[in-house]
XYZ file of N, CA and C in Angstrom:
360
model
N -6.640 17.090 -8.358
C -5.503 16.022 -8.306
C -5.462 15.912 -6.719
N -4.881 14.815 -6.760
C -4.840 13.801 -5.059
C -3.214 14.099 -5.095
N -3.109 14.378 -3.542
C -1.474 14.110 -3.191
C -1.506 13.205 -2.420
N -0.559 12.303 -2.216
C -0.700 11.008 -1.358
C 0.914 11.075 -0.734
N 0.866 11.068 0.659
C 2.154 10.902 1.990
C 2.126 9.528 1.948
N 2.901 9.035 2.389
C 3.133 7.514 3.301
C 3.874 7.813 4.309
N 3.787 6.803 5.395
C 4.425 7.019 6.505
C 4.378 5.293 7.186
N 5.058 5.634 8.353
C 5.083 4.252 9.048
C 6.337 3.050 8.701
N 6.919 3.742 7.577
C 8.014 2.895 7.600
C 9.205 2.571 8.642
N 9.778 1.864 8.259
C 11.655 1.609 9.416
C 11.629 -0.067 9.393
N 12.573 -0.002 10.466
C 13.271 -0.990 10.451
C 12.259 -2.179 11.611
N 12.374 -3.445 11.411
C 11.622 -4.219 11.998
C 12.171 -5.790 11.793
N 12.901 -6.317 12.804
C 12.868 -7.923 12.983
C 12.065 -8.861 12.214
N 12.544 -9.903 11.567
C 11.519 -11.182 10.955
C 10.739 -11.172 12.019
N 9.302 -11.106 11.355
C 8.242 -11.881 12.244
C 7.502 -10.812 13.008
N 8.244 -9.448 13.368
C 7.509 -8.471 13.586
C 6.474 -7.708 12.804
N 5.994 -6.370 13.154
C 4.896 -5.744 12.559
C 5.153 -4.119 12.080
N 4.324 -4.025 10.958
C 4.556 -2.406 11.047
C 3.021 -1.862 10.437
N 2.703 -0.818 10.832
C 1.453 -0.528 9.755
C 1.755 0.716 9.034
N 1.591 0.690 7.805
C 1.720 1.715 6.720
C 0.343 2.406 7.085
N 0.704 3.850 6.327
C -0.459 4.782 6.356
C -0.027 5.832 5.095
N -0.914 5.954 4.354
C -1.410 7.016 2.894
C -2.362 7.886 3.403
N -1.692 9.219 3.706
C -2.881 10.241 3.840
C -2.947 10.928 2.337
N -4.002 10.926 2.192
C -4.469 11.957 0.807
C -4.962 13.006 1.067
N -4.668 14.028 0.053
C -5.334 15.410 -0.395
C -5.959 15.645 -1.187
N -6.236 16.590 -1.278
C -6.549 17.007 -3.010
C -7.873 17.208 -3.360
N -8.057 16.078 -4.178
C -9.384 15.785 -4.889
C -10.200 14.920 -4.080
N -11.458 14.527 -4.154
C -12.191 13.837 -3.237
C -11.346 12.489 -3.325
N -11.292 12.074 -2.170
C -10.582 10.254 -1.646
C -11.468 9.318 -1.662
N -12.724 9.746 -1.124
C -13.357 8.586 -0.756
C -14.346 8.032 -1.751
N -14.078 8.323 -2.760
C -14.369 7.714 -4.379
C -13.526 7.004 -5.377
N -12.403 6.693 -4.180
C -11.069 5.960 -5.258
C -10.760 5.229 -4.398
N -10.707 3.950 -5.370
C -9.765 2.613 -4.826
C -8.611 3.214 -4.822
N -7.836 2.275 -4.023
C -6.429 2.501 -3.775
C -5.549 1.186 -3.698
N -4.450 1.428 -3.728
C -3.455 0.362 -3.730
C -2.333 0.257 -3.173
N -1.477 -0.505 -2.672
C -0.102 -0.190 -2.215
C 0.510 -1.456 -3.562
N 1.837 -0.796 -3.469
C 2.788 -1.442 -4.575
C 4.148 -1.265 -3.637
N 5.217 -2.094 -3.925
C 6.601 -2.066 -3.496
C 7.460 -2.187 -4.358
N 8.723 -1.885 -4.043
C 9.756 -2.005 -5.047
C 11.164 -2.330 -4.227
N 11.567 -3.326 -4.487
C 12.658 -4.064 -4.001
C 14.171 -3.412 -4.262
N 15.215 -3.195 -3.679
C 16.459 -2.992 -4.819
C 16.774 -3.533 -6.175
N 16.684 -3.389 -7.293
C 16.923 -3.729 -8.485
C 15.886 -5.174 -8.742
N 14.807 -4.566 -8.148
C 13.690 -5.533 -8.675
C 12.726 -4.273 -9.265
N 11.537 -4.986 -10.092
C 10.775 -4.145 -10.446
C 9.524 -3.635 -9.433
N 8.941 -2.487 -9.505
C 7.875 -2.384 -8.647
C 6.520 -3.692 -8.722
N 5.971 -3.772 -7.345
C 5.069 -5.023 -7.716
C 3.723 -4.829 -6.252
N 2.612 -5.343 -7.330
C 1.524 -5.176 -6.958
C 1.708 -5.946 -5.208
N 0.783 -5.170 -4.036
C 0.937 -5.777 -2.865
C -0.479 -6.022 -2.688
N -1.175 -4.455 -2.567
C -2.643 -4.852 -2.231
C -3.591 -3.705 -2.805
N -4.800 -3.997 -2.814
C -6.136 -2.642 -3.386
C -7.158 -3.001 -2.547
N -7.833 -1.863 -2.504
C -9.075 -1.703 -1.918
C -10.436 -0.673 -2.748
N -11.144 -1.459 -2.434
C -12.104 -0.414 -3.358
C -12.521 0.753 -2.601
N -13.195 2.007 -3.284
C -13.669 3.286 -2.701
C -13.971 2.903 -1.043
N -15.162 2.061 -1.202
C -16.207 1.430 0.063
C -15.275 0.956 1.191
N -13.910 0.044 0.435
C -14.038 -1.007 1.557
C -14.235 -2.189 1.206
N -15.076 -2.462 0.553
C -16.088 -3.847 0.530
C -15.443 -4.963 -0.383
N -14.161 -4.404 -1.312
C -13.691 -5.307 -2.053
C -12.009 -5.253 -1.679
N -11.474 -6.191 -1.499
C -10.139 -6.156 -1.451
C -9.279 -7.138 -2.015
N -7.959 -6.679 -2.860
C -7.199 -7.914 -3.394
C -5.773 -8.110 -3.052
N -4.895 -8.679 -2.861
C -3.435 -9.199 -2.323
C -2.775 -10.159 -3.291
N -1.326 -9.555 -3.383
C -0.637 -10.675 -3.936
C -0.563 -11.652 -3.041
N -0.299 -13.030 -3.980
C -0.262 -14.150 -3.109
C 0.941 -14.394 -2.010
N 1.821 -13.390 -2.223
C 3.122 -13.664 -1.592
C 2.856 -12.502 -0.120
N 1.600 -11.970 0.127
C 1.296 -11.418 1.309
C 0.177 -11.938 1.932
N -0.530 -12.750 1.234
C -1.736 -13.190 1.358
C -1.999 -13.954 3.125
N -2.620 -13.331 3.599
C -2.788 -14.111 5.091
C -1.974 -13.007 5.941
N -0.859 -12.459 5.791
C -0.117 -11.628 6.228
C -0.425 -10.012 6.614
N -1.071 -9.555 5.294
C -0.585 -8.332 5.256
C -2.594 -7.855 5.374
N -3.035 -6.642 5.799
C -4.212 -6.427 5.586
C -4.603 -4.980 4.806
N -5.121 -4.761 4.122
C -5.327 -3.189 3.531
C -6.504 -2.686 4.154
N -6.723 -1.542 4.818
C -7.686 -1.043 5.261
C -7.967 0.622 4.877
N -8.949 1.164 5.430
C -9.066 2.741 4.723
C -9.956 3.399 5.705
N -9.933 4.635 6.396
C -10.826 5.432 6.933
C -11.088 6.649 6.076
N -12.167 6.569 5.514
C -12.823 7.734 4.555
C -12.705 9.138 5.145
N -12.963 8.665 6.531
C -13.227 10.297 7.105
C -11.812 10.678 7.571
N -11.094 10.248 7.427
C -9.350 10.674 7.676
C -8.802 10.259 6.425
N -9.351 10.390 5.345
C -8.441 10.555 4.235
C -7.510 9.455 4.057
N -7.434 8.293 4.504
C -6.169 7.576 4.754
C -6.453 6.205 4.307
N -5.694 5.490 4.049
C -5.421 4.202 3.588
C -4.060 3.611 4.333
N -4.343 2.270 4.844
C -3.502 1.723 5.457
C -3.174 0.415 5.255
N -1.813 -0.040 5.435
C -1.258 -1.355 5.386
C -0.731 -2.251 6.191
N -1.492 -3.153 7.075
C -0.679 -3.809 8.099
C -0.105 -4.822 8.162
N 1.178 -4.973 8.286
C 1.809 -6.137 7.754
C 2.355 -6.950 9.176
N 2.109 -7.817 8.935
C 2.385 -9.110 10.181
C 3.035 -10.109 9.508
N 3.889 -10.433 10.492
C 4.900 -11.840 10.338
C 5.961 -11.405 9.097
N 6.234 -10.402 9.213
C 7.200 -9.660 8.379
C 8.352 -10.667 7.988
N 9.288 -10.773 6.375
C 9.792 -11.576 6.182
C 11.028 -10.549 5.704
N 11.817 -11.145 5.764
C 13.207 -10.068 5.349
C 12.890 -10.068 3.434
N 12.621 -10.870 3.093
C 11.832 -10.622 1.211
C 10.851 -9.658 1.520
N 10.187 -8.966 2.339
C 9.506 -8.007 2.386
C 10.165 -6.844 2.589
N 11.452 -6.403 2.406
C 12.151 -5.238 2.768
C 12.288 -4.765 1.289
N 11.735 -3.475 0.932
C 11.254 -2.556 -0.120
C 10.777 -1.225 0.502
N 10.719 -0.072 -0.825
C 10.044 1.021 -0.479
C 8.609 0.716 -0.762
N 7.609 1.252 -0.158
C 6.001 0.601 -0.206
C 5.642 2.134 -0.951
N 4.762 2.134 -1.692
C 4.216 3.229 -2.644
C 2.550 2.879 -2.494
N 2.183 4.029 -2.274
C 0.224 3.762 -2.176
C 0.070 5.045 -3.515
N -1.138 4.546 -4.175
C -1.327 4.973 -5.646
C -2.873 4.752 -5.592
N -3.409 5.596 -6.718
C -4.633 5.439 -6.645
C -5.662 4.682 -7.864
N -6.006 3.657 -7.138
C -6.464 2.709 -8.969
C -6.833 1.414 -8.244
N -7.254 0.529 -9.066
C -7.806 -0.365 -8.638
C -7.416 -1.749 -9.866
N -6.231 -2.199 -9.802
C -6.143 -3.381 -10.733
C -4.383 -3.685 -10.029
N -4.008 -4.944 -10.272
C -2.590 -5.500 -9.941
C -1.629 -4.989 -11.144
N -2.080 -4.109 -11.846
C -1.086 -3.722 -12.722
C -0.748 -2.069 -12.433
N 0.269 -1.690 -12.315
C 1.067 -0.134 -11.796
C 0.210 0.892 -12.860
N 0.432 0.354 -14.273
C 0.015 1.402 -15.510
C -1.558 1.975 -15.088
N -2.090 1.228 -14.463
C -3.516 1.529 -14.028
C -4.143 2.920 -13.086
N -2.697 3.072 -12.419
C -2.507 3.959 -11.480
C -1.958 4.801 -11.461
N -2.718 6.200 -11.282
C -2.422 7.377 -10.965
C -1.893 8.164 -9.381
N -1.686 9.136 -9.495
C -1.139 9.707 -8.430
C -0.441 8.737 -7.119
N 0.565 8.736 -7.540
C 1.454 8.014 -6.655
C 2.154 8.573 -5.363
N 2.487 8.427 -4.287
C 3.137 9.231 -3.065
C 4.563 8.461 -3.410
N 5.594 9.293 -2.790
C 6.807 8.945 -2.546
C 7.967 8.129 -1.953
N 6.534 7.555 -1.342
C 7.250 5.926 -0.813
C 7.889 6.106 0.369
N 8.083 4.874 1.266
C 8.198 4.596 2.602
C 9.313 3.575 2.498
N 10.202 3.615 2.849
C 11.182 2.417 3.180
C 10.683 0.918 4.605
N 10.551 0.256 3.994
C 10.427 -0.949 5.086
C 11.741 -1.892 4.695
N 12.499 -1.979 5.928
C 13.751 -3.177 6.239
C 13.580 -4.016 7.012
N 13.520 -4.961 7.051
C 13.032 -6.460 7.317
C 14.523 -7.149 7.901
N 15.073 -7.071 9.189
C 16.257 -7.719 9.216
C 15.783 -9.452 9.857
N 16.896 -10.277 9.587
C 16.829 -11.287 9.718
C 17.359 -11.991 10.710
């Protein structure tokens, strides 16, 4: 089993930046692809980004492409989401999960989420 704990969320003004972290423990982390999802109030959870276990492949939702960067450090069992040029519509609870897909049904082991609020 893998335990995931997100951190780094907070309140930021539009145009600002935040870096989210997802620390993993339990079963081997380095052989799992990892992804980030988000859920805004009243909306369904949506895919944000994912990265393979080696970091060699990444994919992004069109809405964040060019602004967000996913990365990982397997020596620290941590995956990151660097978010730049934040917009009010990026406001959501952000979750990390283990898997490789744009569909949340393909993921297992979810974190508890971290709130990101972008003010205009």
